[in-house]
Amino acid sequence: MEFELPDGTKLTLPDGATGADAAAAIGPGLARAALAVKVGDELRDLSRTLPDNNGAEPKKLEIITDRSGAEALELIRHDAAHVLAEAVMELHPGVKVSIGPPIENGFYYDFDFPEGTSLSDADLERIERRMREHIDADEPFVREEISVGDALERFVEEGQDYKVELIEDLIRDQGVHTVSLYRNGDFTDLCAGPHGPSTKRIKSIKLQSVAGAYWRGDARRPMLTRVYGTAFFSDKDLADYLERLQRARANDHRRLGPQLGLFTFSEVAPGAAFWLPGGTAVFNSLVQLSREMGNERDYTEVKTPQLYDSSLWETSGHWDKFRENMFVTEHEGRAMALKPMNCPGHCQLYALGQHSYRDLPVRYFEPGLLHRREPSGTLHGLLRVRHFAQDDAHIFCTEDQIQQEVAGVLEFAFATYAMFGLDVRLELSTRPEQRIGTDELWDRSEAALMSALDSQGLPYDLNEGDGAFYGPKIDMHMTDSLGRSWQLGTCQLDYNFPERFNLVYSGADNAEHRPVMIHRALMGSYERFIGILLEHLGGELPVWLAPVQAIVLPIADRHTQYGTQVRDELQTLGARVELDDRSESIARKIRDAELRKIPYMLVVGDREEEAGEVALREHREGDAGGLTAAAFGERLAGEIKNRVR
């Protein structure tokens, strides 16, 4: 058998060779470090026989070690889930096990405890100790292929009803005749694999929480007990992760929002924020930024309806593809829906007028309100809501203008993110399985986006199959201060909507031509962007965006009149300034202002009043010296106007 290694060299192995044989053939050090083997796109146990290429081109082969990144972590987290099940079954005889997959930052396993028995976070330390015993025992993961009949007999005898159901579903849905089992110690699980060589490769674990989870996510099925945990290759990596997790909890926008007086939520409007005055100021500042930057780039702001007849959504394709995510109603016998996006309305707006090639490109911008029927279980603060507004725009242009317009969108995006010090990476997503339009249209649109990116020399990742149902897209991602990746903006090229809405323009030849449509949002939704920004910055917003930009702190009650004068002077410049006139000590006032993360504190006492000055303090930085109120006002106004970061 012949394989191609990552460096391009060929590796020849005898028939029947395993992944472990491949690692040993490359070198003894690699053999010791090996966790699994990747053949083509398939990850396999080291102990499994490698697939023969049967005379075809050699398959790519890679040995997975603890340096292989996410794939290696996912492998040992899967291992850890099995060790968790092993420990729980030993400590709680009679428990039934269901599934235990690796997930993005760790793993979980779902259990059904006997009646009268339960598990809480207080039990995790005891389970963790037992898990470490099994990890230290260096128990091998042993794979076994058996018939479905034997597997059913085994799990029925053990009373493992969930495993029985899983096997029966495999027989019914996939027609399988055999299944694979994995054994570590005395625990055997139904599992497709792969797994590492033994438990000792896990190194470092931490059980984190206990939660409830319905079997197969169905509220009509039994409620199981889910135990979450994580695993790493070293104690240091685990400690770093737990520290990031602690910071993430401290920076959670759902905590920071109410604490900073920005927004709150209520059960009377699930999935929709109630914006407090401070949060409304932040929200409006972002909308104003969109407007100003859009005006500079010849965008025209428009306003379209909230509620549309179903015929509009039938034309766009949303009625078939997206209706379950829309709020639908009926009036006077007509089916109608609140808009979940602006694009069909903008197509209708374009169609209501006549356009010449001289008018193109037409760039519509609308920070309009949108509604989506998100399931209750997916709602998450500002990050996943039902009611939101996007910095949404649609460009109608000729085919010859595509490259220039996409370049303009990307320039606009980079300029926007630079305001907040955000570095972004680009990702090109191509046609999904469920889509509208011909393959020819998709070929043209994908090629156009690739050409636009390549012409500017912009690096990008390819994300095949993740485009919108109407066209391919360029997504913009950033990594925040906690190492988490977020998608911010998108630029989507669409030949389909102009076709479906019969959009035209009059060309230089006086004939009708079809425009191309570009969908564009840079912040995404303002709600989600604010949530991401709060967590990325720990609530410390730049001065121009801060809900309160400065606060005047009189040292004693007799200084309140002068403090009021300073506040009023700064407010006339358009700054958001408050006066703390409470009869509290100046130390308490400073502490409270720090907790509110107000950028500037202006302390005023006898000396400042006599000199017509303020004693300036900067958030987290402390004393910044004295200056006149007018000088500070000029400085603050400049920072706000120039949106200093």
XYZ file of C-alpha atoms in Angstrom:
645
model
C 0.000 0.000 0.000
C 1.261 3.465 -0.886
C 0.361 6.732 0.840
C 1.357 10.396 0.496
C 2.654 12.157 3.619
C 1.962 15.873 4.360
C 5.398 16.870 3.002
C 4.629 15.144 -0.310
C 6.873 12.119 0.189
C 5.517 8.617 -0.427
C 5.205 5.927 2.235
C 4.969 2.279 1.193
C 3.562 -0.238 3.678
C 2.724 -3.940 3.461
C -0.879 -5.074 3.107
C -2.613 -5.212 6.472
C -0.467 -2.473 8.013
C -2.077 -0.370 10.750
C -1.857 3.298 11.632
C 0.641 2.381 14.345
C 2.772 0.608 11.699
C 2.699 3.755 9.570
C 3.875 5.915 12.473
C 6.669 3.433 13.306
C 7.781 3.370 9.672
C 8.190 7.144 9.708
C 10.157 7.207 12.965
C 10.256 5.904 16.555
C 9.602 9.352 18.043
C 6.458 9.749 15.975
C 5.347 6.246 16.930
C 5.539 7.191 20.624
C 3.703 10.497 20.085
C 0.997 9.135 17.762
C -2.641 9.405 18.845
C -4.447 8.471 15.633
C -3.977 8.427 11.882
C -5.784 10.509 9.272
C -6.280 8.861 5.875
C -7.754 11.299 3.398
C -10.439 13.039 5.472
C -11.042 10.069 7.787
C -9.614 9.913 11.304
C -8.878 6.314 12.386
C -7.562 4.427 15.422
C -3.879 3.530 15.291
C -4.778 -0.124 15.778
C -7.038 -0.316 12.714
C -5.828 -1.718 9.409
C -5.219 0.995 6.843
C -7.477 1.012 3.752
C -5.882 -0.203 0.523
C -5.989 2.283 -2.369
C -6.490 -0.625 -4.805
C -4.151 0.797 -7.405
C -5.678 4.289 -7.319
C -3.743 7.449 -6.556
C -2.038 7.226 -3.132
C -4.235 8.605 -0.342
C -2.903 11.360 1.882
C -1.846 10.078 5.312
C -1.102 12.114 8.427
C -0.152 10.976 11.920
C -2.133 12.865 14.561
C -0.181 13.885 17.689
C -0.798 16.308 20.538
C 0.562 19.008 18.206
C -2.214 18.503 15.657
C -4.460 21.165 17.169
C -8.231 20.879 17.217
C -8.339 17.339 15.813
C -6.116 16.025 18.600
C -8.075 17.849 21.303
C -11.355 16.509 19.945
C -9.913 12.988 20.063
C -8.859 13.066 23.724
C -12.081 14.835 24.707
C -13.978 11.940 23.176
C -11.712 9.637 25.190
C -12.494 11.648 28.329
C -16.249 11.318 27.743
C -15.876 7.519 27.847
C -13.791 7.726 31.019
C -16.502 9.956 32.542
C -19.152 7.320 31.762
C -16.900 4.617 33.211
C -16.466 6.550 36.478
C -20.174 7.419 36.830
C -21.249 3.814 36.254
C -18.851 2.627 38.959
C -19.965 5.250 41.469
C -23.680 4.966 40.658
C -24.648 1.353 39.886
C -27.806 1.069 37.831
C -27.277 4.292 35.869
C -28.163 4.163 32.175
C -25.851 5.814 29.657
C -26.858 7.469 26.399
C -24.356 9.500 24.362
C -21.127 11.342 25.119
C -19.609 13.363 22.265
C -16.752 15.856 22.147
C -17.973 19.444 21.675
C -16.291 22.748 20.831
C -14.558 23.333 24.162
C -14.813 19.958 25.854
C -17.238 17.051 26.084
C -20.364 15.849 27.826
C -22.139 12.618 28.654
C -25.876 12.164 29.291
C -27.060 9.796 32.048
C -30.378 8.456 33.260
C -30.084 7.870 37.013
C -32.279 5.376 38.880
C -35.353 6.821 40.556
C -34.447 8.517 43.822
C -30.866 9.141 42.673
C -29.587 12.434 41.313
C -26.370 14.273 40.584
C -25.308 17.837 41.396
C -22.225 20.000 40.925
C -21.131 18.906 44.417
C -20.606 15.370 43.084
C -18.223 16.387 40.306
C -15.035 16.368 42.396
C -15.638 12.746 43.452
C -16.288 11.684 39.839
C -13.220 13.583 38.696
C -11.020 11.738 41.208
C -12.288 8.405 39.909
C -11.665 9.528 36.328
C -8.045 10.358 37.181
C -7.583 6.883 38.594
C -8.620 5.415 35.253
C -6.437 7.880 33.339
C -3.405 6.979 35.489
C -4.164 3.268 34.942
C -3.324 3.738 31.238
C -6.298 1.652 30.091
C -6.183 0.916 26.340
C -9.139 1.755 24.103
C -9.985 -1.512 22.366
C -12.257 -1.530 19.321
C -14.477 -4.497 18.464
C -16.795 -5.030 15.482
C -19.822 -7.196 16.289
C -23.145 -8.018 14.622
C -26.129 -5.849 15.434
C -27.855 -8.916 16.835
C -25.055 -9.553 19.321
C -24.935 -5.867 20.228
C -28.676 -5.747 20.869
C -28.517 -8.873 23.003
C -25.656 -7.425 25.031
C -27.257 -4.052 25.768
C -30.715 -5.518 26.401
C -29.159 -7.830 28.987
C -27.376 -4.862 30.609
C -30.595 -2.820 30.667
C -29.021 -0.062 28.579
C -32.214 1.047 26.829
C -30.714 4.079 25.108
C -28.006 1.998 23.430
C -30.676 -0.446 22.272
C -32.667 2.411 20.704
C -29.580 3.758 18.950
C -28.787 0.348 17.441
C -32.384 -0.167 16.334
C -32.297 3.244 14.603
C -29.049 2.307 12.817
C -30.679 -0.870 11.545
C -33.822 0.962 10.391
C -32.232 4.108 8.926
C -28.912 2.822 7.591
C -29.452 -0.914 7.248
C -26.256 -1.712 9.149
C -25.315 -5.293 9.973
C -22.406 -4.607 12.315
C -21.564 -1.933 14.876
C -18.357 -1.006 16.667
C -17.857 -1.095 20.429
C -15.025 0.470 22.408
C -13.798 -0.857 25.722
C -11.686 1.015 28.282
C -11.254 -0.808 31.592
C -14.559 -2.484 32.465
C -16.645 -0.014 30.455
C -17.857 -0.823 26.945
C -19.675 1.716 24.805
C -21.438 1.715 21.447
C -19.260 4.099 19.466
C -18.049 4.748 15.914
C -14.736 6.108 17.191
C -11.996 6.938 16.733
C -10.151 6.951 20.060
C -6.590 7.432 21.239
C -4.358 4.500 22.171
C -5.119 4.676 25.911
C -6.590 6.762 28.695
C -3.203 8.096 29.801
C -2.961 10.302 26.717
C -5.729 12.550 28.110
C -3.381 14.175 30.681
C -5.590 16.904 32.211
C -9.354 17.048 32.854
C -11.918 19.221 34.574
C -15.627 18.526 35.112
C -17.481 21.823 34.948
C -21.221 21.557 35.445
C -24.388 19.458 35.596
C -27.439 20.282 33.497
C -30.656 18.727 32.284
C -31.097 17.605 28.683
C -33.984 15.849 26.993
C -33.119 12.587 25.278
C -32.460 13.495 21.646
C -33.517 17.082 22.362
C -37.190 16.084 22.410
C -39.258 17.547 25.263
C -41.556 14.527 25.030
C -38.693 12.167 25.888
C -37.013 11.545 29.274
C -35.017 14.295 30.930
C -31.420 13.122 31.325
C -28.582 14.437 33.479
C -25.811 15.967 31.385
C -22.311 16.323 32.831
C -20.043 18.815 31.057
C -16.255 18.715 31.204
C -13.128 19.581 29.287
C -9.738 17.967 28.661
C -6.296 19.144 27.573
C -2.835 17.772 26.979
C -1.307 19.686 29.890
C -2.265 21.254 33.215
C -1.039 24.616 31.905
C -3.378 24.504 28.890
C -6.258 23.607 31.208
C -5.394 26.416 33.637
C -5.178 28.923 30.767
C -8.568 27.789 29.473
C -10.205 28.025 32.899
C -8.769 31.521 33.346
C -10.212 32.555 29.970
C -13.515 31.039 31.018
C -13.480 33.053 34.253
C -12.750 36.217 32.281
C -15.556 35.353 29.867
C -17.992 35.052 32.769
C -16.827 38.397 34.150
C -17.164 39.936 30.665
C -20.525 38.336 29.856
C -22.523 41.064 28.139
C -25.691 39.855 29.901
C -24.048 40.869 33.183
C -22.300 43.998 31.885
C -25.389 45.414 30.137
C -27.528 45.911 33.254
C -24.458 46.764 35.374
C -23.489 49.597 33.008
C -27.094 50.753 32.556
C -27.279 49.751 28.886
C -30.116 47.263 28.478
C -32.231 44.666 30.203
C -34.654 41.887 29.277
C -38.170 40.916 30.301
C -40.264 37.773 29.924
C -43.035 39.885 28.414
C -40.863 40.256 25.270
C -38.549 37.228 25.059
C -35.677 37.683 22.657
C -35.929 41.468 22.575
C -33.849 43.960 24.543
C -35.224 46.907 26.503
C -32.650 49.626 25.838
C -32.015 51.964 28.763
C -30.951 55.575 28.077
C -27.243 54.715 28.200
C -27.638 51.741 25.878
C -29.804 53.762 23.518
C -26.959 56.290 23.265
C -24.532 53.493 22.366
C -26.976 52.028 19.841
C -27.639 55.393 18.212
C -23.921 56.182 18.055
C -23.353 53.040 16.005
C -26.259 53.839 13.683
C -24.864 57.349 13.246
C -21.457 55.871 12.392
C -23.106 53.710 9.711
C -24.921 56.731 8.306
C -21.860 58.981 8.172
C -19.574 56.365 6.645
C -22.315 55.353 4.199
C -22.922 58.956 3.114
C -19.218 59.295 2.338
C -19.535 56.234 0.075
C -22.710 57.288 -1.762
C -25.189 55.061 0.055
C -28.783 56.301 0.111
C -30.788 55.644 3.269
C -34.265 54.227 2.706
C -37.130 52.990 4.869
C -39.314 50.031 3.911
C -42.363 48.375 5.542
C -42.276 45.872 8.392
C -45.181 43.715 7.244
C -45.510 42.199 3.772
C -47.982 40.047 1.905
C -46.856 36.430 1.507
C -46.537 36.980 -2.267
C -43.342 38.960 -1.675
C -41.841 36.074 0.301
C -42.988 33.577 -2.321
C -41.162 35.574 -4.978
C -37.982 35.785 -2.883
C -38.106 32.090 -1.940
C -38.303 32.748 1.793
C -41.849 31.361 2.006
C -40.507 27.892 1.144
C -37.001 28.100 2.629
C -37.390 30.317 5.699
C -41.071 30.457 6.706
C -40.566 28.507 9.957
C -38.243 31.316 11.112
C -40.739 34.084 10.302
C -43.553 35.597 12.355
C -46.595 34.914 10.159
C -50.057 36.400 10.576
C -53.269 36.806 8.590
C -55.356 39.881 7.902
C -58.487 40.127 5.781
C -57.830 36.692 4.396
C -54.248 37.498 3.345
C -51.241 35.657 4.751
C -48.586 38.148 5.825
C -45.240 38.095 7.643
C -42.960 40.479 9.518
C -39.742 40.909 7.623
C -36.746 38.854 8.865
C -34.441 40.696 6.446
C -34.550 43.783 4.219
C -33.499 42.362 0.851
C -36.920 41.498 -0.633
C -38.238 44.924 0.371
C -35.264 46.615 -1.271
C -35.860 44.580 -4.437
C -39.471 45.775 -4.411
C -38.329 49.365 -3.859
C -35.915 49.127 -6.814
C -38.646 47.590 -9.004
C -41.033 50.481 -8.259
C -38.784 52.889 -10.191
C -37.102 53.058 -13.579
C -33.323 52.819 -13.783
C -30.757 53.554 -16.455
C -27.219 52.212 -16.607
C -26.195 55.771 -15.690
C -27.988 55.355 -12.320
C -26.015 52.271 -11.341
C -24.755 51.362 -8.889
C -27.771 52.029 -6.645
C -26.797 51.573 -2.978
C -29.687 51.327 -0.504
C -28.943 51.425 3.241
C -31.538 50.742 5.931
C -30.932 50.241 9.667
C -34.401 48.701 9.740
C -36.072 46.618 12.435
C -36.253 42.865 11.756
C -37.958 39.919 13.453
C -37.032 36.233 13.371
C -38.842 33.394 15.118
C -35.881 31.919 16.976
C -36.593 28.957 19.307
C -36.592 29.886 23.003
C -33.690 27.548 23.735
C -31.400 29.373 21.293
C -31.960 32.900 22.668
C -28.774 34.310 24.204
C -28.751 37.905 25.416
C -27.984 40.240 22.519
C -26.150 37.551 20.581
C -29.280 35.648 19.532
C -32.509 37.635 19.554
C -35.893 37.753 17.852
C -36.042 41.535 17.384
C -33.020 43.404 16.021
C -31.715 45.963 13.543
C -28.945 45.479 10.986
C -26.572 47.919 9.325
C -28.056 46.468 6.178
C -27.415 47.586 2.601
C -28.084 46.308 -0.906
C -26.235 47.343 -4.022
C -27.731 46.989 -7.512
C -25.023 47.162 -10.161
C -23.968 45.954 -13.595
C -21.907 42.818 -13.979
C -18.902 44.957 -14.951
C -19.176 46.824 -11.638
C -19.078 43.730 -9.386
C -15.346 43.739 -8.710
C -15.293 47.454 -7.904
C -18.381 47.240 -5.662
C -17.152 44.201 -3.721
C -13.818 45.973 -3.242
C -15.743 48.995 -1.953
C -17.691 46.852 0.502
C -14.480 45.315 1.837
C -12.826 48.737 2.167
C -15.898 49.962 4.064
C -15.704 46.890 6.310
C -12.005 47.308 7.110
C -12.512 51.016 7.843
C -15.413 50.196 10.186
C -13.520 47.508 12.111
C -10.456 49.762 12.399
C -12.623 52.133 14.477
C -12.653 49.441 17.174
C -9.185 47.963 16.643
C -10.638 44.716 15.253
C -8.553 42.549 12.930
C -10.614 40.394 10.589
C -10.045 37.359 8.409
C -12.085 36.628 5.304
C -13.956 33.458 4.432
C -15.541 32.668 1.064
C -18.612 30.427 1.387
C -19.847 28.583 -1.701
C -23.146 27.013 -2.821
C -25.120 25.044 -0.212
C -27.101 21.890 -0.927
C -30.426 23.673 -0.471
C -30.327 26.613 -2.888
C -32.209 28.449 -5.586
C -30.902 29.273 -9.041
C -29.064 27.372 -11.752
C -25.552 25.959 -11.495
C -24.530 28.390 -14.234
C -25.568 31.371 -12.093
C -23.712 29.919 -9.107
C -20.588 29.354 -11.224
C -20.644 32.982 -12.329
C -21.277 34.418 -8.864
C -18.638 32.290 -7.108
C -16.074 33.156 -9.796
C -16.906 36.866 -9.466
C -16.289 36.897 -5.693
C -13.045 34.934 -6.043
C -11.880 37.370 -8.710
C -12.725 40.367 -6.502
C -10.694 38.901 -3.619
C -7.769 37.817 -5.791
C -7.583 41.170 -7.594
C -6.895 42.868 -4.247
C -4.476 40.204 -3.049
C -6.650 39.494 -0.011
C -6.076 36.133 1.724
C -9.204 34.128 2.509
C -10.337 30.708 3.669
C -12.700 28.602 1.568
C -15.838 27.386 3.351
C -17.505 25.079 0.853
C -21.269 24.593 1.017
C -22.012 27.382 3.520
C -23.290 30.096 1.204
C -26.720 31.706 1.512
C -29.480 29.849 -0.312
C -29.531 32.584 -2.988
C -25.801 33.232 -3.477
C -22.174 32.842 -2.330
C -20.745 35.198 0.267
C -17.609 36.643 1.824
C -17.867 36.560 5.619
C -15.662 38.611 7.937
C -14.514 37.029 11.202
C -12.645 38.440 14.183
C -11.022 36.811 17.212
C -11.805 38.550 20.488
C -9.645 39.157 23.549
C -10.715 35.772 24.961
C -9.652 33.860 21.855
C -13.203 33.313 20.550
C -14.048 33.682 16.871
C -17.046 35.749 15.776
C -18.534 36.400 12.369
C -19.196 40.124 12.029
C -20.011 41.212 8.492
C -20.921 39.626 5.193
C -20.859 40.491 1.491
C -23.155 38.306 -0.615
C -23.369 38.253 -4.403
C -26.792 37.452 -5.825
C -27.902 36.832 -9.410
C -31.059 35.070 -8.228
C -33.102 37.847 -6.584
C -32.849 40.189 -9.612
C -34.093 37.272 -11.724
C -36.933 36.350 -9.360
C -38.080 39.957 -8.944
C -37.576 40.719 -12.654
C -35.315 43.688 -11.895
C -34.024 45.573 -14.929
C -32.153 48.654 -16.018
C -31.967 50.346 -19.382
C -28.561 49.922 -20.995
C -26.625 52.179 -23.359
C -28.210 50.142 -26.174
C -31.684 51.119 -24.899
C -32.389 47.430 -24.199
C -33.358 46.000 -20.822
C -30.600 44.298 -18.798
C -30.569 42.449 -15.502
C -28.642 44.061 -12.618
C -26.617 42.080 -10.097
C -27.433 42.436 -6.378
C -24.924 42.609 -3.516
C -26.200 42.052 0.038
C -24.018 43.758 2.649
C -23.942 44.075 6.424
C -20.758 45.054 8.266
C -21.616 45.046 11.966
C -24.304 42.434 11.355
C -27.028 43.354 13.798
C -26.325 46.308 16.076
C -27.508 44.216 19.030
C -25.084 41.380 18.390
C -22.222 43.760 17.601
C -22.737 45.576 20.908
C -22.787 42.235 22.757
C -19.555 41.116 21.083
C -17.907 44.489 21.655
C -18.831 44.537 25.358
C -17.297 41.095 25.903
C -14.222 41.839 23.765
C -13.520 45.110 25.618
C -14.777 44.001 29.026
C -17.328 46.809 28.917
C -14.653 49.488 28.439
C -16.061 51.201 25.368
C -14.117 53.939 23.555
C -14.958 57.472 24.664
C -17.059 58.341 21.601
C -19.234 55.251 22.170
C -19.380 55.196 25.982
C -22.879 55.783 27.416
C -21.391 58.293 29.900
C -18.221 59.903 28.577
C -17.290 61.880 31.665
C -18.596 62.366 35.189
C -18.060 65.384 37.428
C -17.248 64.471 41.055
C -17.590 67.286 43.615
C -15.427 66.603 46.681
C -18.000 68.117 49.045
C -21.540 69.454 48.824
C -20.268 73.034 48.599
C -18.584 72.172 45.281
C -21.800 70.946 43.648
C -22.670 74.326 42.154
C -19.278 74.564 40.398
C -19.594 70.901 39.342
C -23.006 71.665 37.803
C -21.460 74.543 35.874
C -18.702 72.251 34.508
C -21.240 69.585 33.530
C -23.489 72.074 31.741
C -20.541 73.553 29.852
C -19.501 70.114 28.586
C -23.048 69.128 27.670
C -23.351 72.163 25.417
C -20.508 70.613 23.379
C -22.638 67.510 22.819
C -20.822 65.304 25.337
C -22.627 62.774 27.524
C -21.659 64.039 30.978
C -23.129 63.372 34.412
C -22.756 64.984 37.844
C -22.433 62.804 40.934
C -23.917 65.108 43.577
C -24.415 62.433 46.241
C -23.224 63.179 49.757
C -20.623 60.409 49.564
C -16.868 60.507 50.039
C -14.823 61.309 46.945
C -13.162 57.880 47.256
C -16.589 56.209 47.010
C -17.560 58.349 44.030
C -14.323 57.474 42.205
C -14.792 53.775 42.967
C -18.366 53.798 41.663
C -17.308 55.633 38.491
C -14.556 53.045 37.939
C -17.097 50.218 38.292
C -19.278 51.957 35.700
C -16.190 52.102 33.431
C -16.684 55.812 32.734
C -13.674 56.982 30.671
C -13.107 60.325 32.439
C -13.656 61.517 36.024
C -13.474 65.246 36.752
C -12.798 65.900 40.443
C -13.660 69.423 41.613
C -12.823 70.967 44.997
C -11.775 74.295 46.445
C -8.538 74.495 44.464
C -10.189 73.560 41.155
C -13.063 76.003 41.676
C -10.690 78.879 42.447
C -8.541 78.103 39.367
C -11.497 77.346 37.071
C -10.070 73.866 36.502
C -10.867 70.180 36.949
C -8.601 67.440 38.315
C -8.719 64.816 35.576
C -8.730 61.083 36.291
C -8.743 58.458 33.519
C -10.453 55.108 33.950
C -7.938 52.498 35.192
C -5.076 54.978 34.688
C -5.729 57.282 37.652
C -4.647 60.915 38.052
C -3.946 62.730 34.751
C -3.320 66.229 36.123
C -5.280 69.482 36.211
C -6.598 71.517 33.290
C -9.315 74.052 32.636
C -12.826 72.819 31.984
C -12.658 74.485 28.568
C -9.411 72.656 27.682
C -10.887 69.340 28.737
C -14.058 70.097 26.790
C -11.989 70.779 23.672
C -10.076 67.535 24.173
C -13.244 65.522 24.744
C -15.035 67.052 21.770
C -12.043 66.190 19.558
C -11.998 62.592 20.716
C -15.724 62.238 20.117
C -15.632 63.890 16.695
C -12.652 61.837 15.519
C -13.915 58.684 17.244
C -10.582 58.137 18.951
C -10.076 54.521 19.927
